[in-house]
Coordinates of C-alpha atoms and ligand atoms in Angstrom, one line a residue:
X17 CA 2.9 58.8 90.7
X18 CA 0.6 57.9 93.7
X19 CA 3.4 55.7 95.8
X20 CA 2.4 53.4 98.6
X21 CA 5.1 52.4 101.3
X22 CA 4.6 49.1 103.4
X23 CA 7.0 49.5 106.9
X24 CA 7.7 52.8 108.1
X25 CA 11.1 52.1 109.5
X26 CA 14.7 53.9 108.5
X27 CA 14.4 53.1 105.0
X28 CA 10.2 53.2 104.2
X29 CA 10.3 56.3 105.8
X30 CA 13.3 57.9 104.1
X31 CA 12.1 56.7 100.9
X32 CA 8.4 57.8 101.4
X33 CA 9.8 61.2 102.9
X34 CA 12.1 61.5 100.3
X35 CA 10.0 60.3 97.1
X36 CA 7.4 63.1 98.1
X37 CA 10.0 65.4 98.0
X38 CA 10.8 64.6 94.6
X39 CA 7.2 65.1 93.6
X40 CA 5.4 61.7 94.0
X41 CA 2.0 61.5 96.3
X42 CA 3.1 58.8 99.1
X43 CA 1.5 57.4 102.2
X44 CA 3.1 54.9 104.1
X45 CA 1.7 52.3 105.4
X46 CA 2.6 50.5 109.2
X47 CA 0.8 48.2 111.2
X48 CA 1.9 50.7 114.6
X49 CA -0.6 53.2 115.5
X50 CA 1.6 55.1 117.7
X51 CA 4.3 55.6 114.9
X52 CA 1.5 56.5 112.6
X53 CA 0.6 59.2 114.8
X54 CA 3.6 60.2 115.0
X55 CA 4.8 60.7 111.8
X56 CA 1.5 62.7 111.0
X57 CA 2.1 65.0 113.6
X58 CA 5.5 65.5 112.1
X59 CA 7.7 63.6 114.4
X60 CA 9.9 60.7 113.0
X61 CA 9.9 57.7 115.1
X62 CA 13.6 57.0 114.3
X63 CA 16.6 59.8 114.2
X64 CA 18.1 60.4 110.9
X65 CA 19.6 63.6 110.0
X66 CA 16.9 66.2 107.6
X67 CA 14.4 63.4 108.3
X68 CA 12.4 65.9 110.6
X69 CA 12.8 68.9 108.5
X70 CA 12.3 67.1 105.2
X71 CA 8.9 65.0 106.8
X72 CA 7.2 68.1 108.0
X73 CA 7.7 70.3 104.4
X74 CA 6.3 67.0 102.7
X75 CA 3.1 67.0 105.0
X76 CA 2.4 70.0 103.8
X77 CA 2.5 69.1 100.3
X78 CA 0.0 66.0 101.0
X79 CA 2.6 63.2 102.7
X80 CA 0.7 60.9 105.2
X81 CA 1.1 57.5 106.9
X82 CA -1.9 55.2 107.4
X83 CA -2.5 52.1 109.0
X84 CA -5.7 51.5 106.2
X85 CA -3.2 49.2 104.2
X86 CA -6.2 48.3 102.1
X87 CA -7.1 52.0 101.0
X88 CA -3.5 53.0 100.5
X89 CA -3.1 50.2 97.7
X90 CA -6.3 50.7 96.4
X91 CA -5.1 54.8 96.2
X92 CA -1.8 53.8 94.6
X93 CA -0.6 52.9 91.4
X94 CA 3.0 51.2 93.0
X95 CA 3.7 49.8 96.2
X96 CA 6.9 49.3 97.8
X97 CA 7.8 46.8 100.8
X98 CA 9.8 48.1 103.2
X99 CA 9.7 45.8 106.2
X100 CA 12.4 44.5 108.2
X101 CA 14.0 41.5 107.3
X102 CA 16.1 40.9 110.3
X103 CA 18.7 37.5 111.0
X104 CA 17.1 35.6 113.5
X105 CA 18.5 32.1 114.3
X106 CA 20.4 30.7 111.5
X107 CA 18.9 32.7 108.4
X108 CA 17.0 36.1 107.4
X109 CA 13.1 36.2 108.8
X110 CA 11.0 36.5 106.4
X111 CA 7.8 36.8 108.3
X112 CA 7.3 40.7 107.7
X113 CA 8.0 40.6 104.5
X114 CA 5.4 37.7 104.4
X115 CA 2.8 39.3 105.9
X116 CA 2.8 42.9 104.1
X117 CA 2.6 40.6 100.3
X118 CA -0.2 38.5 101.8
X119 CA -1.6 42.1 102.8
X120 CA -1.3 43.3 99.5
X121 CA -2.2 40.2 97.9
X122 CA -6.0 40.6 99.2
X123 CA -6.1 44.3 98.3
X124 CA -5.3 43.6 94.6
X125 CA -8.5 41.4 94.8
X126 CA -10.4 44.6 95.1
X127 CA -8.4 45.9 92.3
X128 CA -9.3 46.6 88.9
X129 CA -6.2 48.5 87.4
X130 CA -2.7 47.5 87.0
X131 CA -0.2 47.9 90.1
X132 CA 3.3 47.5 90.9
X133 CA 4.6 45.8 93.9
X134 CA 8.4 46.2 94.8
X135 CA 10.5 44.7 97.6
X136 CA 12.5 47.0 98.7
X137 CA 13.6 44.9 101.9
X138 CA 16.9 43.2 101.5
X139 CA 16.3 40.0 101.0
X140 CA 18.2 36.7 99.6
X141 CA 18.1 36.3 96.1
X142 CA 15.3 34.3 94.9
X143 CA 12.5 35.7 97.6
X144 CA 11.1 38.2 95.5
X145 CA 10.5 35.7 92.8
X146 CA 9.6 32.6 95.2
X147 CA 8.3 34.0 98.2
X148 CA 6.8 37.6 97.0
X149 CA 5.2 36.5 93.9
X150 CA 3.6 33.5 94.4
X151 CA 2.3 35.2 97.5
X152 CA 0.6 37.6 96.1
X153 CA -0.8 35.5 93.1
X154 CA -2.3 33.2 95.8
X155 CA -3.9 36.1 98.2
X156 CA -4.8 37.9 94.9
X157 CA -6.1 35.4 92.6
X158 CA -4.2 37.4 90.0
X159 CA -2.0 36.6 87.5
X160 CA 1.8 38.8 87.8
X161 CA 3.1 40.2 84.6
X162 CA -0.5 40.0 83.5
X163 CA -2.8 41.9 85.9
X164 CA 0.7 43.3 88.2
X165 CA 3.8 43.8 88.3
X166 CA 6.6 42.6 90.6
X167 CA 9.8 44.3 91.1
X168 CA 13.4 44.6 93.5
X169 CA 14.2 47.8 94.2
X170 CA 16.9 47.6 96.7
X171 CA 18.5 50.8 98.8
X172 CA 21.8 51.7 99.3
X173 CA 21.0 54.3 102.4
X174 CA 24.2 54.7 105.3
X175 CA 22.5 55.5 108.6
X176 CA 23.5 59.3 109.1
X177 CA 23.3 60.0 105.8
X178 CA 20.3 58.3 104.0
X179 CA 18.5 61.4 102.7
X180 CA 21.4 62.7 101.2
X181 CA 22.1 59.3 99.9
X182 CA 18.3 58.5 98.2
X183 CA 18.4 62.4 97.4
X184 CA 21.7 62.0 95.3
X185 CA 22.0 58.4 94.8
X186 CA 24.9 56.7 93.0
X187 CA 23.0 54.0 90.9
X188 CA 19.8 52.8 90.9
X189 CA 18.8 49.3 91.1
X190 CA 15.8 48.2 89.0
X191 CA 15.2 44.2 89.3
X192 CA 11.6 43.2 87.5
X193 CA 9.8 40.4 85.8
X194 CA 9.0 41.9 82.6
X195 CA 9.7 45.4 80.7
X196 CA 6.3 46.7 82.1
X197 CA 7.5 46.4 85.6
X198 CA 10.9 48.3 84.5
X199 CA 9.5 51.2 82.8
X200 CA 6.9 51.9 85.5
X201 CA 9.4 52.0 87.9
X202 CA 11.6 53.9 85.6
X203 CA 8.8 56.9 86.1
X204 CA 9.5 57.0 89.6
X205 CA 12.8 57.2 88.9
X206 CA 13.0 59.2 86.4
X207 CA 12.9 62.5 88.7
X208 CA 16.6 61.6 89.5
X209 CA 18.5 62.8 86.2
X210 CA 21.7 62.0 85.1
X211 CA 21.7 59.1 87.2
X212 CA 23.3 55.4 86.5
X213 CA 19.9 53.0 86.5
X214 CA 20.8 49.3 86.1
X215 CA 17.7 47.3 85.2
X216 CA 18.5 43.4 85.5
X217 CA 15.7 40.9 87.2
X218 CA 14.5 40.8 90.7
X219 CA 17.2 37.9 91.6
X220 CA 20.4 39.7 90.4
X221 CA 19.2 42.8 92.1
X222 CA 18.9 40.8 95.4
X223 CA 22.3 40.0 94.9
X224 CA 23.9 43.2 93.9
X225 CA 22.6 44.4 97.9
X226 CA 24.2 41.5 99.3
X227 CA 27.0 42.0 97.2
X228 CA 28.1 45.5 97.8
X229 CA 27.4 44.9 101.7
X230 CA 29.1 41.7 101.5
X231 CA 32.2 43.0 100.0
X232 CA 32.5 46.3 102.1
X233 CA 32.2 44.4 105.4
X234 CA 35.3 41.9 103.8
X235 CA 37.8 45.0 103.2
X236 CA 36.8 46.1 106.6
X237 CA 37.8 42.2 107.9
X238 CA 40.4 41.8 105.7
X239 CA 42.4 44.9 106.8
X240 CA 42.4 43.7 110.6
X241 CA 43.5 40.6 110.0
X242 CA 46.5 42.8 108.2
X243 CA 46.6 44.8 111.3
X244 CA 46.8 41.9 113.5
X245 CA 49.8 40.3 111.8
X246 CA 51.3 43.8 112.1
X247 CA 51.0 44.0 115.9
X248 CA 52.3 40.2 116.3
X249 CA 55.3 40.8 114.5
X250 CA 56.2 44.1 115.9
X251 CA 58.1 47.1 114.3
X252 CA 54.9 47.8 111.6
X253 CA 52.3 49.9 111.8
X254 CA 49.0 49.3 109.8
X255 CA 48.1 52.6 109.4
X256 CA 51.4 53.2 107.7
X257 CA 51.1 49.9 105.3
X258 CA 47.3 50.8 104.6
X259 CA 48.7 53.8 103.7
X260 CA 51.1 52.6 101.2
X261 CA 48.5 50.1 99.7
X262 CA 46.0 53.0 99.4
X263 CA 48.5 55.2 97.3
X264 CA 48.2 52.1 94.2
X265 CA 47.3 54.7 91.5
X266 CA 44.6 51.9 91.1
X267 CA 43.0 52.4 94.5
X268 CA 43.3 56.5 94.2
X269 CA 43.9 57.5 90.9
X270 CA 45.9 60.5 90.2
X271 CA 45.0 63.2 87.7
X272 CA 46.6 64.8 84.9
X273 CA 47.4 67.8 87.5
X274 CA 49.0 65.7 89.9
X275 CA 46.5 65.6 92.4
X276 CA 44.5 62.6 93.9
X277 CA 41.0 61.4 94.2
X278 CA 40.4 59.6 97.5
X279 CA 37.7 56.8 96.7
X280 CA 35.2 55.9 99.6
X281 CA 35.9 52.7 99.4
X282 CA 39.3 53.3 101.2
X283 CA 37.7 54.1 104.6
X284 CA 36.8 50.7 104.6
X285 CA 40.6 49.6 104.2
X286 CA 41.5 50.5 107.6
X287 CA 41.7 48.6 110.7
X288 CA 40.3 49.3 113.7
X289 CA 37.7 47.1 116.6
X290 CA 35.4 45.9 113.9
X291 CA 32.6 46.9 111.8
X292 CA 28.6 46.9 113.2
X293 CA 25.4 48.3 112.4
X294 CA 22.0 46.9 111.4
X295 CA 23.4 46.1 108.4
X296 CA 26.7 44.5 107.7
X297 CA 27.0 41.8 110.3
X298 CA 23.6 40.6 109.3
X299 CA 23.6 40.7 105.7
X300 CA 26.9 39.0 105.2
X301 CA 25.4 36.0 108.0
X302 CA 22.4 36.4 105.8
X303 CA 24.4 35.6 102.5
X304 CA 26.4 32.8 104.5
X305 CA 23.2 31.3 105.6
X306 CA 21.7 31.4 101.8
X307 CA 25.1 30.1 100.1
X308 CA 25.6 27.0 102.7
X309 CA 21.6 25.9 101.6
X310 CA 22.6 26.2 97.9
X311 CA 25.1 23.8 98.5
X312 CA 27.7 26.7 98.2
X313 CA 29.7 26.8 101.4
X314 CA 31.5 30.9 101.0
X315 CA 34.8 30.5 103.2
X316 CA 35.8 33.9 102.9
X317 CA 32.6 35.6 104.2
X318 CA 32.8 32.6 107.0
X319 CA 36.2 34.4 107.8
X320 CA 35.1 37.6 107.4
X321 CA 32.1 37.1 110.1
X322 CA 35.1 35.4 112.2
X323 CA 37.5 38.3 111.9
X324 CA 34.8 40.5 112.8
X325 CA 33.9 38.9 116.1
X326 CA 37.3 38.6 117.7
X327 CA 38.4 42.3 116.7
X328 CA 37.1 43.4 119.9
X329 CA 39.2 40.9 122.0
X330 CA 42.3 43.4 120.2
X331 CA 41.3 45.9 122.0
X332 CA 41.0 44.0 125.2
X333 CA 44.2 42.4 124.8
X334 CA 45.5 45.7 124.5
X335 CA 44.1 46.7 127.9
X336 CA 45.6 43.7 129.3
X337 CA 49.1 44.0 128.4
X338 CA 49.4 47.1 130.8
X339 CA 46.8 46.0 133.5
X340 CA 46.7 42.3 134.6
X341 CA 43.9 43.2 136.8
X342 CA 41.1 45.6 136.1
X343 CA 39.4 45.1 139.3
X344 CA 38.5 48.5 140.7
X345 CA 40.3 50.4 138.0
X346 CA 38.5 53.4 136.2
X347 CA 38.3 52.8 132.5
X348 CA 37.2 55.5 129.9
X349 CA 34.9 54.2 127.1
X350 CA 34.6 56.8 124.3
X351 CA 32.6 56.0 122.0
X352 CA 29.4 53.4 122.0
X353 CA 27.8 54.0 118.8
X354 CA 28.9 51.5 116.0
X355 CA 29.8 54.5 113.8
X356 CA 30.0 58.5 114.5
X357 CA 26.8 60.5 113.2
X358 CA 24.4 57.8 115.1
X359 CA 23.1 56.8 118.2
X360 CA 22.8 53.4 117.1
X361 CA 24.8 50.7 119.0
X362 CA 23.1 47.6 117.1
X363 CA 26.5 45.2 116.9
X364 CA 28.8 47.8 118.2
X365 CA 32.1 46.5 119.3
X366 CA 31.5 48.8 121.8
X367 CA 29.0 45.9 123.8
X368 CA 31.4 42.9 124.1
X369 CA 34.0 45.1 125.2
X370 CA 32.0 46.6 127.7
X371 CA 30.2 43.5 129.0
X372 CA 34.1 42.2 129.5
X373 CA 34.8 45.1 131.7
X374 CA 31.6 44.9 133.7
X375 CA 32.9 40.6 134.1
X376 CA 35.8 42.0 135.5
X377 CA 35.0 44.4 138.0
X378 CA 36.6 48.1 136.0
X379 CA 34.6 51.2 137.0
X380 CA 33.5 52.5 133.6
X381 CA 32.9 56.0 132.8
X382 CA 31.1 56.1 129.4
X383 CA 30.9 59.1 127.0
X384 CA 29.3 59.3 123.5
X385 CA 27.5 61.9 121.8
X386 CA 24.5 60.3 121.3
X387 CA 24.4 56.8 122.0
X388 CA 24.0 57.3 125.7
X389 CA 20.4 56.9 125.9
X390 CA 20.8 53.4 124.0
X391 CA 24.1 52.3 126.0
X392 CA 21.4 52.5 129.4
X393 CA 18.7 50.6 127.8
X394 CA 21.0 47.9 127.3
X395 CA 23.6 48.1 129.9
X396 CA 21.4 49.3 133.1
X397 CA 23.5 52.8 134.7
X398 CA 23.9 51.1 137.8
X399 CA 28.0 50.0 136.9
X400 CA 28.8 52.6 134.7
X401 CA 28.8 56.1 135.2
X402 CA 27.9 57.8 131.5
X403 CA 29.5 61.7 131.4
X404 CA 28.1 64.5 129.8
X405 CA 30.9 65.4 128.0
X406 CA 34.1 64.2 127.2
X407 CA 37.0 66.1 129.3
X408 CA 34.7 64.3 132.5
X409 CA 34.7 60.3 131.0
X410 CA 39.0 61.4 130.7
X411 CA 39.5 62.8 134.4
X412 CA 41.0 60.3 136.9
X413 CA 40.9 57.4 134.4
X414 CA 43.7 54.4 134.4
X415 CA 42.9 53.9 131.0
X416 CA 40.7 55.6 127.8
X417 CA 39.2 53.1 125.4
X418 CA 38.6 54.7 122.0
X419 CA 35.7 52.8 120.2
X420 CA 33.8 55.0 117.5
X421 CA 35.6 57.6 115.8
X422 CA 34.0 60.7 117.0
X423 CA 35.2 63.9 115.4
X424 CA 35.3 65.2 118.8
X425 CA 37.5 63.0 119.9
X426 CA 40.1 64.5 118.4
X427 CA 40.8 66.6 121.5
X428 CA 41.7 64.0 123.2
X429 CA 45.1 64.9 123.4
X430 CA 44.2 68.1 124.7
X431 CA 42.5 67.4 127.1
X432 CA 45.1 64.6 128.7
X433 CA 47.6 66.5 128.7
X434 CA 45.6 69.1 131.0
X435 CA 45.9 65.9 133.3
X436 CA 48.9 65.4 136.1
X437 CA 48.6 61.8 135.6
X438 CA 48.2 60.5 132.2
X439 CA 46.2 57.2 131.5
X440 CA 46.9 55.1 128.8
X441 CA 45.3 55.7 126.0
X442 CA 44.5 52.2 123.5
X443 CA 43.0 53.7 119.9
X444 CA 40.7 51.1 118.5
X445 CA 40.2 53.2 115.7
X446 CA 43.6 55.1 115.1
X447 CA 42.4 58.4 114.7
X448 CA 44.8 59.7 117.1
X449 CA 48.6 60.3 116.5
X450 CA 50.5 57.6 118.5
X451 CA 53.0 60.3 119.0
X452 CA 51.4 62.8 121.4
X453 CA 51.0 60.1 124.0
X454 CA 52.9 58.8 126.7
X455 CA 51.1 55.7 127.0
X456 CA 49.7 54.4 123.5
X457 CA 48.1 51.8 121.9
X458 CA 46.4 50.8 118.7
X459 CA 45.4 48.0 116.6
X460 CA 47.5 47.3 114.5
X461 CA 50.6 48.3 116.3
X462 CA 52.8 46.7 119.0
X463 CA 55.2 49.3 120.5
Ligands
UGA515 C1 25.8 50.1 105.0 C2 26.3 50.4 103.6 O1 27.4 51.3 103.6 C3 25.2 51.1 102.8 O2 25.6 51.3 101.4 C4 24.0 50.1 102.8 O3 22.9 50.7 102.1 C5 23.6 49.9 104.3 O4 24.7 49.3 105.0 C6 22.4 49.0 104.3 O5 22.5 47.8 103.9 O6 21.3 49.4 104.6 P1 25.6 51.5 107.3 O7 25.4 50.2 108.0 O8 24.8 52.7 107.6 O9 25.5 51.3 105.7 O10 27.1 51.9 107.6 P2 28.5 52.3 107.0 O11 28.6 53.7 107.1 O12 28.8 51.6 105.8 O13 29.3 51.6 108.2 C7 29.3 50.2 108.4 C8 30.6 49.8 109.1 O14 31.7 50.2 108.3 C9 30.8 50.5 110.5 O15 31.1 49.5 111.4 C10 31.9 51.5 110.3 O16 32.7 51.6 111.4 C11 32.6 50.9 109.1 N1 33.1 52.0 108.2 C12 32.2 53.0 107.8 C13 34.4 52.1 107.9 O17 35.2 51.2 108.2 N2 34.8 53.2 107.1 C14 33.9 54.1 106.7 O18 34.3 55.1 106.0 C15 32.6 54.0 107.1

């Protein structure tokens, strides 16, 4: 089918990239010349792993990004938004998503034959019905589920691992006004066999985003405030309870040989500094924001936003207990990214904790794999010295901070006790064993 994609960012890029690769002719569409360029010439504007590899085989086979929004419509028998919808304020912008219907809205004018338009964007429920729609009826002076279809689409894409997740998806989400809309976007999907498709309308697919977001982000809350309660009443590990609560032949089944699986979902029942990324912290405010003008207050997700903002004050507390001042002291930050496998810091509880220790005079030597380039841009390098690897950020430090669990930080026990003097060490992810320190902390422990 020819495909065209509106927003060229992590997820209208990995979908355009990836939808080529699965057959369909695709050019995406962005408003930025530069990143246009760009991605023609082979380079993706934004890291993601395979992105590179995957966008330069798919150029050969006819891939391309435009700014000609106009031809790329009229040249396509679907479109899909993929614009950002960030938080700003006190609810999610819509302004992008605005813009691109509006966009499309005009080219369908010029349109004789049917076309499909689907938000891919998350977006509160109701917006592709309320906003989209009558958007594009009023730009177009066309009639939906007559002369077009409108449809929800939403992704379910981790950073680090989007193509393999829209390569080998899980479900598939088909929202849409009418069966038209559904079995046209059952073509495109239709390439990915054997997998679950759900087709619902455009409001309940809204919500199923929000939903699964929503509801990872509360396990995430829900097992620090556990963890918290642990470490105040002393004598209890987290990691040991989670551990227990995880082994509930309901949360891990166990097969008829004995053995276990490990759901996913279980990662998320850990506690640690607090969850982060682009997505998460936004979508659940998002979802807040939406409920509280429905006249549906949601306490928990309140609490869960709540939770999420004080876990880094754990691992400061932490800090405190052993050193009432930090004034001149050299602290080891590892980790900046809000997750391992990324470089992005976007609500990392990395960036409260470090702006404390900047307030309060510590010398900060920062090591992460890849975030380093982003910790600069928003920290300056004037007070903290970033490392180049990670025996360096451990050297002559009073304390490590452990804030994204890096896979290479598992030598950190190594590599201290290579040291005369051995700082303490305060795991805000407990990925280390408490046991191979002399000086330990966690969350979710008080020793
Ligand atoms: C998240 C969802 O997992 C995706 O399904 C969704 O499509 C995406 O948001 C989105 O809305 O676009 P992402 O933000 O990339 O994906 O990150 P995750 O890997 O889920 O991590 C989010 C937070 O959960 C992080 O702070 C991380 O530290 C924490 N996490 C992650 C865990 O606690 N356990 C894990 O196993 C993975």
């Amino acid at each position: 089918m020819n495909i065209s994609v509106i927003g060229t960012g992590y997820v209208g890029l990995v979908s355009g990239v990836c939808l080529s690769e699965k057959g369909h002719n695709v050019t995406c569409v962005d408003i930025d010349k530069e990143k246009v360029k760009k991605i023609n010439s082979g380079i993706p504007p934004i890291y993601e792993k395979r992105l590179k590899e995957l966008l330069n085989n798919n150029i050969k086979n006819g891939f391309s990004a435009t700014t000609d929004l106009h031809s790329a419509i009229l040249h396509s028998d679907l479109s899909i938004i993929a614009v950002g919808t960030p938080y700003r304020g006190d609810k999610i912008d819509l302004s992008s998503i605005k813009k691109a219907a509006s966009a499309i809205g005009v080219s369908l004018k010029e349109k004789e034959e049917y076309h499909v338009v689907v938000v891919k964007s998350t977006v509160v429920p109701g917006t592709t019905d309320d906003v989209v729609q009558p958007i594009l009826e009023e730009t177009s002076g066309k009639k939906a589920g007559k002369d077009f279809g409108v449809g929800m689409n939403p992704e379910f894409l981790r950073e680090g691992e989007a193509i393999d997740d829209f390569m080998n998806p899980d479900r598939i989400v088909l929202g849409g006004i009418d069966p038209k809309t559904h079995s046209i976007l059952k073509e495109v999907y239709k390439v990915f066999e054997g997998v679950d498709i759900l087709t619902t309308n455009n409001k309940t697919a809204e919500m199923i985003k929000y939903t699964a977001n929503s509801l990872l982000a509360t396990l995430i809350s829900f097992s620090n405030e556990i963890g918290n309660l642990c470490a105040t009443l002393g004598g209890i590990d987290a990691v040991e309870v989670m551990e227990g609560v995880h082994k509930d032949k309901r949360f891990s089944p166990i097969l008829a040989n004995g053995n276990r699986i490990t759901p996913g979902f279980l990662s998320y029942l850990a506690a640690g500094c607090g969850f982060g990324g682009s997505c998460f912290p936004k979508d659940v405010k998002a979802l807040i924001a939406h409920g509280k003008d429905a006249g549906n207050p949601m306490a928990l997700l309140d609490s869960v936003i709540e939770i999420n903002k004080k876990q880094p004050q754990e691992v400061i507390a932490l800090l405190r207990k052993h050193l009432s001042s930090l004034r001149g002291k050299t602290i080891g930050v590892l980790g900046l990214a809000f997750k391992p496998g990324t470089d992005d810091m976007r609500e990392s509880p990395a960036i409260p904790i470090v702006n404390y220790l900047l307030t309060e005079g510590a010398k900060i030597k920062a090591y992460d794999p890849e975030a380093q380039h982003e910790a600069k841009k928003l920290f300056g390098n004037h007070q903290i010295v970033y490392q180049n690897n990670l025996s360096q950020s451990i050297q002559g430090t009073d304390a490590i901070l452990l804030l994204t669990s890096w896979d290479e930080f598992k030598q950190v026990p190594d590599l201290i006790h290579t040291q005369n003097e051995q700082p303490l060490i305060i795991d805000g992810r407990r990925m280390l064993s408490k046991n191979l320190f002399h000086k330990y902390e966690g969350i979710g422990l008080s020793l």
